[in-house]
Amino acid sequence: MPNPSETMKQLRDLALRVSASDLELEPTEERPHVWGAIMELGYPTGIATLMTLAEGTTSLYFSNGGGVIGAGEHEAVREAGEMFLDAVQAQLSGFQSVNETPTPRIGRVRLYVRTFDGTLGIEAHEDDLASDLHPLSPVFQAAHAVIAAIRETAGKSGD
């Protein structure tokens, strides 16, 4: 039986490696640069990873195993995911190009943006993002709206 934490690591790596062309995505008028967004939160028990891609994929998974894969099949999650991607597009200047994609330390958040020109990222304190003390707080809030939609949907379906 596969190790759940190894499976989650593979899903994370795939989200950071897959290309827009692999997914047959092209720039749109609304989102000329952004086609994917990933938010990772560092907790004492591990890393929580939220991934949203423009073709409708949304997943939330945990480094210690477990999560919700394919949540984007639900309309509420898909709509929240679109708002997350729109928030990232609107705040794109707050990100910088990255060559590496490490996970965050405890109490920190890493946001990664998949663009048609490469991967961008930023790391910040979770408290700063949560309390509107950071320019990327709107992105953080939009990501948390996706997580809330995933939780609500999972609760309704009995998962």
Rosetta silent file (secondary structure, phi, psi, omega in degrees, C-alpha in Angstrom):
SEQUENCE: MPNPSETMKQLRDLALRVSASDLELEPTEERPHVWGAIMELGYPTGIATLMTLAEGTTSLYFSNGGGVIGAGEHEAVREAGEMFLDAVQAQLSGFQSVNETPTPRIGRVRLYVRTFDGTLGIEAHEDDLASDLHPLSPVFQAAHAVIAAIRETAGKSGD
SCORE:     score description
SCORE:     0.000 S_00000001
   1 L     0.000  134.110 -177.885    0.000    0.000    0.000 S_00000001
   2 L   -66.223  148.701  177.389    1.430    3.431   -0.925 S_00000001
   3 L   -72.246  121.321 -177.852    2.619    5.763    1.815 S_00000001
   4 H   -57.142  -39.970 -178.676   -0.022    8.579    2.125 S_00000001
   5 H   -68.931  -32.992  176.717    2.593   11.275    2.789 S_00000001
   6 H   -68.664  -38.965  176.843    4.593   10.166   -0.272 S_00000001
   7 H   -61.516  -43.064  179.595    1.433   10.314   -2.381 S_00000001
   8 H   -65.084  -39.028  177.542    0.764   13.868   -1.166 S_00000001
   9 H   -62.627  -41.238  178.971    4.368   14.868   -1.978 S_00000001
  10 H   -65.029  -39.363  176.921    3.937   13.479   -5.499 S_00000001
  11 H   -63.881  -41.815  177.934    0.706   15.451   -5.981 S_00000001
  12 H   -61.698  -48.048 -179.306    2.452   18.630   -4.820 S_00000001
  13 H   -60.289  -40.295  178.723    5.381   18.020   -7.146 S_00000001
  14 H   -62.245  -43.897 -179.978    3.018   17.405  -10.052 S_00000001
  15 H   -60.877  -31.100 -178.823    1.178   20.694   -9.377 S_00000001
  16 H   -90.726   -9.140 -179.061    4.507   22.528   -9.498 S_00000001
  17 H  -107.038  -33.813 -176.389    5.769   20.678  -12.608 S_00000001
  18 L   -56.163  146.891 -179.818    2.752   20.387  -14.891 S_00000001
  19 L  -106.976  161.275  177.182    2.725   22.942  -17.705 S_00000001
  20 L   -59.918  -39.226 -179.835   -0.080   25.046  -19.125 S_00000001
  21 L   -67.654  -33.366  175.075    0.365   23.266  -22.454 S_00000001
  22 L   -57.648  -35.541 -177.212    0.042   19.866  -20.706 S_00000001
  23 L   -95.868    3.639 -178.652   -3.393   21.055  -19.566 S_00000001
  24 L    58.167   41.033  178.887   -4.174   22.740  -22.901 S_00000001
  25 L  -100.517  143.479  176.983   -4.487   26.135  -21.201 S_00000001
  26 L  -133.345  157.229  178.144   -3.942   29.433  -22.964 S_00000001
  27 L   -57.541  147.042  175.771   -3.998   33.046  -21.755 S_00000001
  28 L  -120.441  169.171  177.919   -7.426   34.658  -21.530 S_00000001
  29 L   -62.647  -40.236 -178.850   -8.498   38.288  -21.482 S_00000001
  30 L   -72.199  -37.686 -178.990   -9.381   37.979  -17.780 S_00000001
  31 L  -131.363   81.714 -178.414   -6.195   36.093  -16.884 S_00000001
  32 L   -73.014  -15.735 -176.728   -3.449   36.812  -19.400 S_00000001
  33 L  -119.685  -40.665 -169.136   -0.702   35.478  -17.109 S_00000001
  34 E   -92.700  131.568  172.953   -2.073   33.218  -14.365 S_00000001
  35 E  -129.033   -4.045  178.157   -3.264   29.645  -14.882 S_00000001
  36 E  -159.915  152.506  178.364   -2.593   28.143  -11.454 S_00000001
  37 E  -144.517  140.855 -179.647   -2.160   29.050   -7.790 S_00000001
  38 E  -132.312  130.939  173.006   -0.871   27.119   -4.818 S_00000001
  39 E  -120.005  130.063  177.403   -1.018   28.157   -1.166 S_00000001
  40 E  -122.614  134.648 -179.210    0.925   26.200    1.431 S_00000001
  41 E  -117.886  132.661  179.371    0.600   26.670    5.164 S_00000001
  42 E   -92.812  119.102  178.903    3.162   25.437    7.670 S_00000001
  43 E  -121.277  159.494  177.915    1.693   23.782   10.762 S_00000001
  44 L   -57.049  -29.275 -177.943    3.341   21.809   13.572 S_00000001
  45 L   -89.045   -7.522 -179.622    1.671   18.661   12.203 S_00000001
  46 E   145.699 -164.394 -177.165    2.766   19.248    8.597 S_00000001
  47 E  -108.991  132.732  171.606    2.055   21.266    5.488 S_00000001
  48 E   -99.927  129.692 -177.803   -1.405   21.986    4.071 S_00000001
  49 E  -121.167  122.369  173.347   -1.370   22.529    0.297 S_00000001
  50 E  -107.125  128.246  179.636   -4.211   24.132   -1.659 S_00000001
  51 E  -127.396  130.515  175.920   -3.924   23.896   -5.432 S_00000001
  52 E  -132.234  128.629  178.969   -6.235   25.523   -7.978 S_00000001
  53 E  -120.310  150.969 -173.712   -5.736   25.325  -11.744 S_00000001
  54 L   -63.548  -20.824  178.776   -7.610   27.191  -14.468 S_00000001
  55 L   -82.029    4.406  173.261   -8.930   23.987  -16.073 S_00000001
  56 L   110.875   -7.394  179.913  -11.036   23.398  -12.957 S_00000001
  57 L   -73.500  129.357  171.371   -8.797   21.261  -10.748 S_00000001
  58 E  -140.743  128.690  179.220   -8.862   22.154   -7.068 S_00000001
  59 E  -141.055  152.246  175.254   -7.383   19.985   -4.325 S_00000001
  60 E  -131.453  121.000 -179.448   -6.432   20.367   -0.687 S_00000001
  61 E  -141.630  164.658 -171.425   -3.976   17.910    0.767 S_00000001
  62 E  -122.663  141.235 -175.444   -1.718   17.449    3.747 S_00000001
  63 L   -63.608  -23.237  179.372    1.919   16.390    3.913 S_00000001
  64 L   -90.546    9.283  178.387    1.140   13.802    6.573 S_00000001
  65 L   104.000  149.260  178.441   -1.425   12.197    4.263 S_00000001
  66 L    96.041  169.784  179.436   -5.053   12.845    3.482 S_00000001
  67 E   142.259 -168.775 -179.678   -6.945   15.628    1.841 S_00000001
  68 E  -126.858  113.207  179.417   -9.596   16.304   -0.766 S_00000001
  69 L  -102.800  139.032  176.573   -8.708   15.603   -4.378 S_00000001
  70 L    77.914   23.646 -179.134  -10.968   16.765   -7.212 S_00000001
  71 H   -65.523  -21.710 -179.486  -12.956   19.277   -5.198 S_00000001
  72 H   -64.774   -8.094  176.141  -13.222   21.488   -8.289 S_00000001
  73 H   -70.141  -17.155 -179.963  -16.006   19.208   -9.539 S_00000001
  74 L   -92.885  133.742 -174.715  -18.329   21.085   -7.149 S_00000001
  75 H   -56.562  -44.239 -178.393  -19.699   24.400   -8.423 S_00000001
  76 H   -62.770  -39.389  178.535  -19.105   26.333   -5.173 S_00000001
  77 H   -69.135  -43.373  179.776  -15.469   25.205   -5.065 S_00000001
  78 H   -59.571  -43.872  179.532  -14.977   25.956   -8.758 S_00000001
  79 H   -64.241  -43.241  178.094  -16.373   29.490   -8.294 S_00000001
  80 H   -64.511  -38.115  177.570  -14.167   30.121   -5.253 S_00000001
  81 H   -62.748  -41.100  177.286  -11.197   28.764   -7.207 S_00000001
  82 H   -61.432  -41.288  178.974  -11.875   31.185  -10.056 S_00000001
  83 H   -66.450  -36.379  175.801  -11.917   34.061   -7.534 S_00000001
  84 H   -61.232  -48.745  178.959   -8.612   32.806   -6.073 S_00000001
  85 H   -63.308  -39.190  177.457   -7.020   32.813   -9.539 S_00000001
  86 H   -63.876  -40.596  178.795   -8.494   36.266  -10.260 S_00000001
  87 H   -63.291  -40.593  177.840   -7.081   37.598   -6.973 S_00000001
  88 H   -63.627  -45.731  178.827   -3.646   36.242   -7.886 S_00000001
  89 H   -57.884  -42.811 -178.297   -3.851   37.838  -11.359 S_00000001
  90 H   -67.224  -27.697 -176.568   -4.815   41.181   -9.753 S_00000001
  91 L  -109.239   20.384 -172.501   -1.889   41.012   -7.300 S_00000001
  92 H   -55.678  -32.632 -178.505    0.695   39.535   -9.674 S_00000001
  93 H   -66.250  -14.994  179.022    3.180   42.358   -9.087 S_00000001
  94 H   -82.176   -3.255 -179.214    3.501   41.185   -5.461 S_00000001
  95 L  -107.601  159.630  177.558    5.179   37.935   -6.538 S_00000001
  96 E  -130.292  156.029 -179.917    8.698   37.259   -7.753 S_00000001
  97 E   -61.584  140.571  178.824   10.241   34.634   -9.988 S_00000001
  98 L  -128.779  146.684  174.939   11.409   31.502   -8.143 S_00000001
  99 L  -103.526  -20.943  179.597   13.766   28.697   -9.098 S_00000001
 100 L  -126.144  155.967 -176.765   12.966   26.546   -6.069 S_00000001
 101 L  -132.036   65.203  179.190    9.662   25.738   -4.379 S_00000001
 102 L   -70.189  161.911  174.951   10.331   24.776   -0.766 S_00000001
 103 L   -82.838  158.728 -178.491    7.525   24.261    1.723 S_00000001
 104 L   -78.306  157.236  172.010    6.941   26.873    4.425 S_00000001
 105 L   -79.455  169.506  179.153    8.124   26.681    8.018 S_00000001
 106 L   -55.854  132.699  178.442    5.625   26.600   10.887 S_00000001
 107 L    82.807    1.461 -178.654    3.581   29.813   11.006 S_00000001
 108 E  -113.849  160.877  178.083    4.565   30.775    7.472 S_00000001
 109 E  -128.190  136.396  170.965    2.709   30.699    4.164 S_00000001
 110 E  -115.721  129.536  175.365    4.142   30.145    0.713 S_00000001
 111 E  -112.953  128.157  176.166    2.113   31.229   -2.287 S_00000001
 112 E  -119.197  140.610  179.819    3.148   29.970   -5.707 S_00000001
 113 E  -120.228  126.849  174.433    1.737   31.211   -8.994 S_00000001
 114 E   -93.154  115.191  178.820    1.874   29.190  -12.180 S_00000001
 115 E  -116.168  168.539  179.030    2.074   31.657  -15.064 S_00000001
 116 L   -68.928  -12.855  179.735    2.534   31.180  -18.779 S_00000001
 117 L  -108.359    2.224  179.984    6.077   32.551  -18.299 S_00000001
 118 E   138.488 -171.365 -178.222    7.124   30.471  -15.281 S_00000001
 119 E  -102.746  134.093  176.802    6.567   30.046  -11.569 S_00000001
 120 E  -114.449  161.955  178.236    6.395   32.977   -9.159 S_00000001
 121 E  -162.499  171.346  177.031    6.278   32.866   -5.385 S_00000001
 122 E  -160.913  149.526  172.885    6.383   34.648   -2.068 S_00000001
 123 E  -123.783  140.891 -179.824    6.660   33.652    1.585 S_00000001
 124 E  -150.561  165.273  174.040    5.089   35.572    4.449 S_00000001
 125 E   -71.368  135.805  178.881    3.969   35.174    8.058 S_00000001
 126 H   -58.710  -39.873 -179.356    0.472   33.709    8.249 S_00000001
 127 H   -61.477  -39.474  179.118   -0.508   36.313   10.862 S_00000001
 128 H   -64.786  -44.792  179.534    0.451   39.188    8.528 S_00000001
 129 H   -65.634  -40.474 -177.148   -1.573   37.743    5.664 S_00000001
 130 H   -70.913  -27.713 -175.506   -4.545   36.956    7.895 S_00000001
 131 L  -105.169   22.004  177.413   -4.695   40.415    9.485 S_00000001
 132 L    61.821   24.815  178.345   -4.434   42.462    6.265 S_00000001
 133 L   -92.108    2.931 -176.440   -0.885   43.583    7.109 S_00000001
 134 L  -125.552  143.783  179.014    0.483   42.233    3.837 S_00000001
 135 L   -60.027  -23.958 -179.676   -0.186   43.409    0.253 S_00000001
 136 L   -94.748   14.247  176.657   -1.111   39.825   -0.681 S_00000001
 137 H   -55.005  -38.984  178.166   -3.772   39.497    2.030 S_00000001
 138 H   -60.629  -34.236  177.717   -6.546   39.502   -0.643 S_00000001
 139 H   -67.568  -45.103  179.275   -4.922   36.434   -2.232 S_00000001
 140 H   -59.519  -44.381 -179.653   -4.686   34.707    1.158 S_00000001
 141 H   -66.104  -39.014  178.453   -8.348   35.481    1.874 S_00000001
 142 H   -65.670  -38.060  177.468   -9.429   34.213   -1.551 S_00000001
 143 H   -64.606  -41.377  179.084   -7.499   30.984   -0.949 S_00000001
 144 H   -67.872  -27.781  174.284   -9.213   30.536    2.404 S_00000001
 145 H   -66.489  -34.347  175.980  -12.583   31.019    0.695 S_00000001
 146 H   -65.856  -45.862  179.190  -11.665   28.034   -1.493 S_00000001
 147 H   -59.827  -42.030  178.782  -10.783   25.982    1.600 S_00000001
 148 H   -62.479  -41.241  179.262  -14.110   26.965    3.198 S_00000001
 149 H   -65.716  -38.606  177.616  -15.982   25.899    0.038 S_00000001
 150 H   -62.477  -46.724 -179.657  -14.118   22.563    0.028 S_00000001
 151 H   -62.240  -44.064 -179.753  -15.020   21.962    3.678 S_00000001
 152 H   -63.229  -43.796 -179.891  -18.647   22.918    3.126 S_00000001
 153 H   -65.744  -43.113  179.335  -18.934   20.700    0.066 S_00000001
 154 H   -62.689  -38.344  179.269  -17.225   17.762    1.805 S_00000001
 155 H   -65.962  -37.858 -178.636  -19.606   18.160    4.746 S_00000001
 156 H   -72.107  -33.484 -176.033  -22.690   18.119    2.492 S_00000001
 157 H   -87.040   -2.319  177.264  -21.610   15.044    0.569 S_00000001
 158 L    82.759    9.013  179.152  -20.920   13.086    3.728 S_00000001
 159 L   -68.982    0.000    0.000  -17.181   12.729    3.031 S_00000001
